[in-house]
CSV table of C-alpha atoms in Angstrom, one decimal:
chain,number,residue,atom,x,y,z
Q,1,MET,CA,156.9,116.1,23.2
Q,2,THR,CA,160.6,115.5,23.6
Q,3,THR,CA,163.0,118.4,24.0
Q,4,ASP,CA,164.5,117.9,20.6
Q,5,THR,CA,161.1,117.8,18.9
Q,6,ALA,CA,160.0,120.9,20.7
Q,7,ARG,CA,163.1,122.7,19.7
Q,8,LEU,CA,162.6,121.8,16.0
Q,9,LEU,CA,158.9,122.7,16.1
Q,10,ARG,CA,159.8,126.1,17.7
Q,11,ALA,CA,162.3,126.7,14.9
Q,12,TYR,CA,159.7,125.8,12.3
Q,13,ASP,CA,157.1,128.1,13.8
Q,14,ASP,CA,159.5,131.0,14.4
Q,15,GLN,CA,161.4,131.0,11.1
Q,16,LEU,CA,159.0,129.6,8.6
Q,17,ARG,CA,155.6,130.9,9.5
Q,18,THR,CA,156.4,134.4,8.4
Q,19,ASP,CA,156.6,136.0,4.9
Q,20,ALA,CA,159.5,133.6,4.3
Q,21,GLU,CA,156.8,131.0,3.7
Q,22,THR,CA,155.5,132.8,0.6
Q,23,PRO,CA,158.5,134.3,-1.2
Q,24,SER,CA,156.8,134.2,-4.6
Q,25,ALA,CA,153.6,136.1,-3.5
Q,26,ILE,CA,152.5,139.0,-5.6
Q,27,ALA,CA,150.5,140.5,-2.7
Q,28,VAL,CA,150.0,139.9,1.0
Q,29,THR,CA,147.2,141.4,3.0
Q,30,ARG,CA,147.1,141.3,6.8
Q,31,SER,CA,143.8,140.5,8.5
Q,32,GLY,CA,144.4,140.2,12.2
Q,33,PRO,CA,146.8,137.2,12.6
Q,34,LEU,CA,146.1,136.0,9.1
Q,35,ARG,CA,148.3,136.6,6.0
Q,36,LEU,CA,146.0,136.5,3.0
Q,37,VAL,CA,148.4,135.8,0.1
Q,38,THR,CA,147.8,136.2,-3.6
Q,39,PHE,CA,149.9,134.2,-6.1
Q,40,ALA,CA,150.1,134.4,-9.9
Q,41,GLY,CA,147.5,132.3,-11.7
Q,42,GLY,CA,144.5,133.1,-9.6
Q,43,ARG,CA,145.7,131.3,-6.4
Q,44,GLY,CA,145.1,132.5,-2.9
Q,45,PHE,CA,146.8,131.1,0.2
Q,46,VAL,CA,146.0,131.7,3.9
Q,47,THR,CA,148.6,131.2,6.6
Q,48,TYR,CA,149.6,132.6,10.0
Q,49,ARG,CA,152.1,132.2,12.9
Q,50,ASP,CA,149.1,131.4,15.2
Q,51,LEU,CA,145.6,132.6,15.7
Q,52,GLY,CA,146.4,134.8,18.7
Q,53,GLY,CA,144.3,132.8,21.2
Q,54,ALA,CA,141.0,133.4,19.2
Q,55,ASP,CA,137.9,131.6,20.5
Q,56,ALA,CA,135.6,129.7,18.1
Q,57,ALA,CA,133.4,132.8,17.4
Q,58,GLU,CA,136.5,134.9,16.5
Q,59,VAL,CA,137.9,132.0,14.4
Q,60,ALA,CA,134.6,131.9,12.4
Q,61,ARG,CA,134.9,135.6,11.8
Q,62,LEU,CA,138.4,135.3,10.6
Q,63,VAL,CA,137.4,132.6,8.1
Q,64,GLU,CA,134.5,134.7,6.8
Q,65,THR,CA,136.7,137.8,6.5
Q,66,ALA,CA,139.2,135.8,4.5
Q,67,VAL,CA,136.6,134.4,2.1
Q,68,ALA,CA,135.2,137.9,1.6
Q,69,HIS,CA,138.7,139.2,0.7
Q,70,TYR,CA,139.1,136.6,-2.0
Q,71,LEU,CA,135.5,136.9,-3.3
Q,72,ALA,CA,136.2,140.6,-3.9
Q,73,ASP,CA,139.1,139.8,-6.2
Q,74,PRO,CA,137.6,138.2,-9.4
Q,75,ALA,CA,141.1,137.1,-10.5
Q,76,ILE,CA,141.2,134.5,-7.6
Q,77,ASP,CA,139.4,131.3,-8.4
Q,78,ARG,CA,140.9,129.0,-5.7
Q,79,VAL,CA,142.3,129.3,-2.2
Q,80,GLU,CA,144.3,127.0,0.1
Q,81,TRP,CA,144.0,127.5,3.9
Q,82,LYS,CA,147.0,125.7,5.5
Q,83,THR,CA,146.2,124.4,8.9
Q,84,ARG,CA,148.7,122.9,11.4
Q,85,GLY,CA,147.8,120.2,13.9
Q,86,HIS,CA,149.5,121.8,16.9
Q,87,ASP,CA,147.7,125.1,16.6
Q,88,HIS,CA,145.1,126.3,19.1
Q,89,ALA,CA,142.3,126.8,16.7
Q,90,PRO,CA,138.9,126.1,18.3
Q,91,GLY,CA,136.1,125.6,15.7
Q,92,LEU,CA,138.4,126.0,12.7
Q,93,HIS,CA,137.4,122.8,10.9
Q,94,ASP,CA,133.7,123.5,11.2
Q,95,ALA,CA,134.2,127.2,10.2
Q,96,LEU,CA,136.1,126.2,7.1
Q,97,LEU,CA,133.5,123.7,6.0
Q,98,ALA,CA,130.8,126.2,6.6
Q,99,ASN,CA,132.5,128.6,4.2
Q,100,GLY,CA,133.1,126.3,1.3
Q,101,PHE,CA,136.5,124.7,2.1
Q,102,SER,CA,137.2,121.0,1.8
Q,103,PRO,CA,140.0,119.2,3.6
Q,104,GLU,CA,142.6,117.2,1.8
Q,105,GLU,CA,144.7,114.4,3.3
Q,106,PRO,CA,146.8,115.4,6.3
Q,107,GLU,CA,150.6,115.3,5.8
Q,108,SER,CA,153.4,115.1,8.3
Q,109,ILE,CA,155.6,118.1,9.0
Q,110,MET,CA,159.1,116.7,9.1
Q,111,VAL,CA,162.1,118.8,10.4
Q,112,GLY,CA,165.7,117.9,11.2
Q,113,GLU,CA,169.3,118.6,10.8
Q,114,ALA,CA,170.5,118.6,7.1
Q,115,THR,CA,173.5,116.4,8.1
Q,116,ALA,CA,171.1,113.6,9.2
Q,117,LEU,CA,170.2,113.1,5.5
Q,118,LEU,CA,173.7,112.5,4.3
Q,119,ALA,CA,173.3,108.8,3.7
Q,120,GLU,CA,175.5,106.8,1.4
Q,121,VAL,CA,173.2,104.5,-0.6
Q,122,GLU,CA,174.0,101.6,-2.8
Q,123,LEU,CA,172.1,102.3,-6.0
Q,124,PRO,CA,171.0,100.1,-8.9
Q,125,ALA,CA,173.5,99.9,-11.8
Q,126,GLY,CA,173.2,102.7,-14.2
Q,127,THR,CA,171.8,105.2,-11.7
Q,128,THR,CA,172.9,108.9,-11.8
Q,129,LEU,CA,171.8,111.9,-9.8
Q,130,ARG,CA,172.0,115.4,-11.0
Q,131,LYS,CA,170.5,118.9,-10.8
Q,132,VAL,CA,168.6,120.0,-14.0
Q,133,THR,CA,168.0,123.4,-15.5
Q,134,GLU,CA,167.4,122.9,-19.2
Q,135,GLU,CA,163.8,123.2,-20.3
Q,136,ALA,CA,163.7,119.7,-21.8
Q,137,ASP,CA,164.9,118.1,-18.6
Q,138,VAL,CA,162.5,120.2,-16.4
Q,139,ARG,CA,159.6,119.2,-18.6
Q,140,ALA,CA,160.6,115.5,-18.5
Q,141,ALA,CA,160.9,115.6,-14.7
Q,142,SER,CA,157.6,117.3,-14.3
Q,143,ALA,CA,155.8,114.8,-16.6
Q,144,MET,CA,157.4,111.9,-14.7
Q,145,ALA,CA,156.1,113.3,-11.4
Q,146,ASP,CA,152.6,113.6,-12.8
Q,147,ILE,CA,152.8,109.9,-14.0
Q,148,ALA,CA,154.2,108.8,-10.6
Q,149,PHE,CA,151.2,110.3,-8.8
Q,150,GLY,CA,148.7,108.8,-11.3
Q,151,ASP,CA,147.8,112.2,-12.8
Q,152,ALA,CA,147.5,113.4,-16.4
Q,153,VAL,CA,150.6,115.1,-17.6
Q,154,ASP,CA,150.1,118.9,-17.0
Q,155,PRO,CA,152.4,121.2,-19.0
Q,156,GLY,CA,151.3,124.0,-16.7
Q,157,GLN,CA,153.3,122.5,-13.9
Q,158,ALA,CA,156.4,122.5,-15.9
Q,159,ASP,CA,155.7,126.1,-17.0
Q,160,ALA,CA,155.5,127.1,-13.3
Q,161,LEU,CA,158.8,125.4,-12.5
Q,162,LEU,CA,160.6,127.1,-15.4
Q,163,ARG,CA,159.3,130.5,-14.3
Q,164,ARG,CA,160.7,129.8,-10.8
Q,165,LEU,CA,164.1,128.8,-12.3
Q,166,ALA,CA,164.1,132.0,-14.3
Q,167,ARG,CA,163.7,134.1,-11.1
Q,168,ASP,CA,166.9,132.5,-9.8
Q,169,ASP,CA,165.6,132.5,-6.2
Q,170,GLY,CA,167.7,129.5,-5.2
Q,171,MET,CA,165.3,126.7,-6.1
Q,172,GLU,CA,166.9,123.6,-7.5
Q,173,ILE,CA,165.3,120.7,-9.4
Q,174,TRP,CA,167.0,117.3,-8.9
Q,175,VAL,CA,166.5,114.0,-10.8
Q,176,GLY,CA,167.6,110.4,-10.5
Q,177,GLU,CA,168.0,108.6,-13.8
Q,178,VAL,CA,168.5,104.9,-14.6
Q,179,ASP,CA,170.2,104.3,-17.9
Q,180,GLY,CA,169.1,107.9,-18.9
Q,181,GLU,CA,165.4,107.5,-17.9
Q,182,ILE,CA,164.2,109.9,-15.1
Q,183,VAL,CA,162.7,107.7,-12.4
Q,184,THR,CA,162.6,110.1,-9.4
Q,185,THR,CA,162.6,113.9,-8.9
Q,186,GLY,CA,162.4,116.5,-6.2
Q,187,ARG,CA,163.1,120.2,-5.5
Q,188,LEU,CA,165.3,121.9,-3.0
Q,189,GLU,CA,164.0,125.3,-1.8
Q,190,PRO,CA,166.4,127.4,0.4
Q,191,VAL,CA,164.4,129.8,2.6
Q,192,ALA,CA,166.0,133.2,2.6
Q,193,GLY,CA,166.8,134.7,6.0
Q,194,THR,CA,166.4,131.4,7.9
Q,195,GLU,CA,168.4,128.3,8.7
Q,196,PHE,CA,166.1,126.2,6.6
Q,197,ALA,CA,165.8,124.6,3.2
Q,198,GLY,CA,162.7,122.7,2.1
Q,199,ILE,CA,162.6,119.5,0.1
Q,200,TRP,CA,159.5,119.3,-2.0
Q,201,GLY,CA,157.9,117.6,-4.9
Q,202,GLY,CA,159.4,114.2,-4.3
Q,203,ALA,CA,158.1,111.6,-6.7
Q,204,THR,CA,159.3,108.2,-7.9
Q,205,LEU,CA,158.0,105.8,-10.5
Q,206,PRO,CA,156.3,102.8,-8.8
Q,207,ALA,CA,158.7,100.3,-10.4
Q,208,TRP,CA,161.7,102.0,-8.8
Q,209,ARG,CA,160.4,102.6,-5.3
Q,210,GLY,CA,162.1,100.9,-2.4
Q,211,ARG,CA,165.4,100.7,-4.1
Q,212,GLY,CA,167.2,103.6,-2.4
Q,213,ILE,CA,167.1,106.1,-5.3
Q,214,TYR,CA,164.8,108.6,-3.7
Q,215,ARG,CA,166.8,108.4,-0.4
Q,216,ALA,CA,169.9,109.1,-2.4
Q,217,LEU,CA,168.3,112.0,-4.1
Q,218,THR,CA,167.3,113.4,-0.7
Q,219,ALA,CA,170.9,113.1,0.4
Q,220,ALA,CA,172.1,115.0,-2.7
Q,221,ARG,CA,169.6,117.8,-2.0
Q,222,ALA,CA,170.8,117.9,1.7
Q,223,ARG,CA,174.4,118.3,0.5
Q,224,SER,CA,173.4,121.1,-1.7
Q,225,ALA,CA,171.6,122.8,1.2
Q,226,ILE,CA,174.6,122.5,3.5
Q,227,ALA,CA,176.8,123.9,0.8
Q,228,GLY,CA,174.5,126.9,0.6
Q,229,GLY,CA,174.7,127.5,4.4
Q,230,LYS,CA,171.5,125.9,5.5
Q,231,ARG,CA,171.4,123.8,8.7
Q,232,LEU,CA,167.8,122.6,8.9
Q,233,ILE,CA,165.6,120.7,6.5
Q,234,HIS,CA,161.8,120.7,6.4
Q,235,SER,CA,159.2,119.0,4.3
Q,236,ASP,CA,155.5,118.2,4.3
Q,237,SER,CA,155.5,114.5,3.7
Q,238,THR,CA,153.0,111.9,2.5
Q,239,GLU,CA,152.8,108.6,4.2
Q,240,TYR,CA,155.0,107.2,1.5
Q,241,SER,CA,157.9,109.6,2.0
Q,242,ARG,CA,157.6,110.1,5.8
Q,243,PRO,CA,159.2,106.8,6.7
Q,244,ILE,CA,162.2,107.5,4.4
Q,245,LEU,CA,162.8,110.8,6.1
Q,246,GLU,CA,162.3,109.3,9.6
Q,247,ARG,CA,164.9,106.6,8.8
Q,248,SER,CA,167.2,109.5,7.8
Q,249,GLY,CA,166.8,111.2,11.1
Q,250,LEU,CA,164.1,113.8,10.4
Q,251,VAL,CA,161.4,114.2,13.1
Q,252,LYS,CA,157.6,114.5,12.7
Q,253,VAL,CA,156.9,117.6,14.7
Q,254,SER,CA,153.3,118.1,13.7
Q,255,THR,CA,150.8,117.6,10.9
Q,256,THR,CA,149.4,119.9,8.3
Q,257,THR,CA,146.1,119.6,6.5
Q,258,PRO,CA,145.3,121.9,3.5
Q,259,TYR,CA,141.7,123.0,3.0
Q,260,GLN,CA,140.8,124.0,-0.5
Q,261,TRP,CA,138.2,126.6,-1.6
Q,262,ARG,CA,136.9,127.1,-5.2
Q,263,ARG,CA,135.1,130.2,-6.3
Q,264,PRO,CA,131.4,129.4,-6.6
Q,265,GLN,CA,130.1,129.2,-10.2
Q,266,ALA,CA,127.6,131.8,-11.2
Q,267,ALA,CA,124.1,130.4,-11.6
């Protein structure tokens, strides 16, 4: 690992793998090294700075304890356990499978200087970039993201974004439009008490990919982050967005694989 990559990974671990990772939690319970987080809407989330050198037997016990914690709360119907590829976590994959978790696709953890993203991009005619706050714009952006990912439009996603905006916690929603049609979107999420802002939720309609619009939207979010006093950018990236961020100067410092658990249905 190069010195720069190691420095960025250390900043990620030290600054982001704390309570700063879950600012909208409604409850956090400590269980050894684990933070067992409860979000609104029946969602649980398991994260940690590291597993404290636990061996496979102790890792298995930690997983069992976490599942028991969420089973005891009938309001929780789903839980995500966020793993990182660089952690020392012997037996974690097998322990998660044994306790009802299923892995999703790995993503790349991308970190870098915000200034690296300040590209000037030649855009298609009729393209505009802007931050949106009005309900109609937020719902249109959320619906476009669902369509871009091949999913059914979920009004609940837009409801959640509107609740976040109402909290005024610094989150920004940005869109790129061509002749008034939203064709790309993404969020900026400054992390309080750190040097970081996150860029999340990037989505572009297939017909408009590869034309620089998403890269320009990323640059716009980086400018906003810098204006707000943030120096570093982080993102968990799919294999589509990773090359865009790498070309802009962000570095893949590790991987992250979410494991999902659903409450067993009563017989």
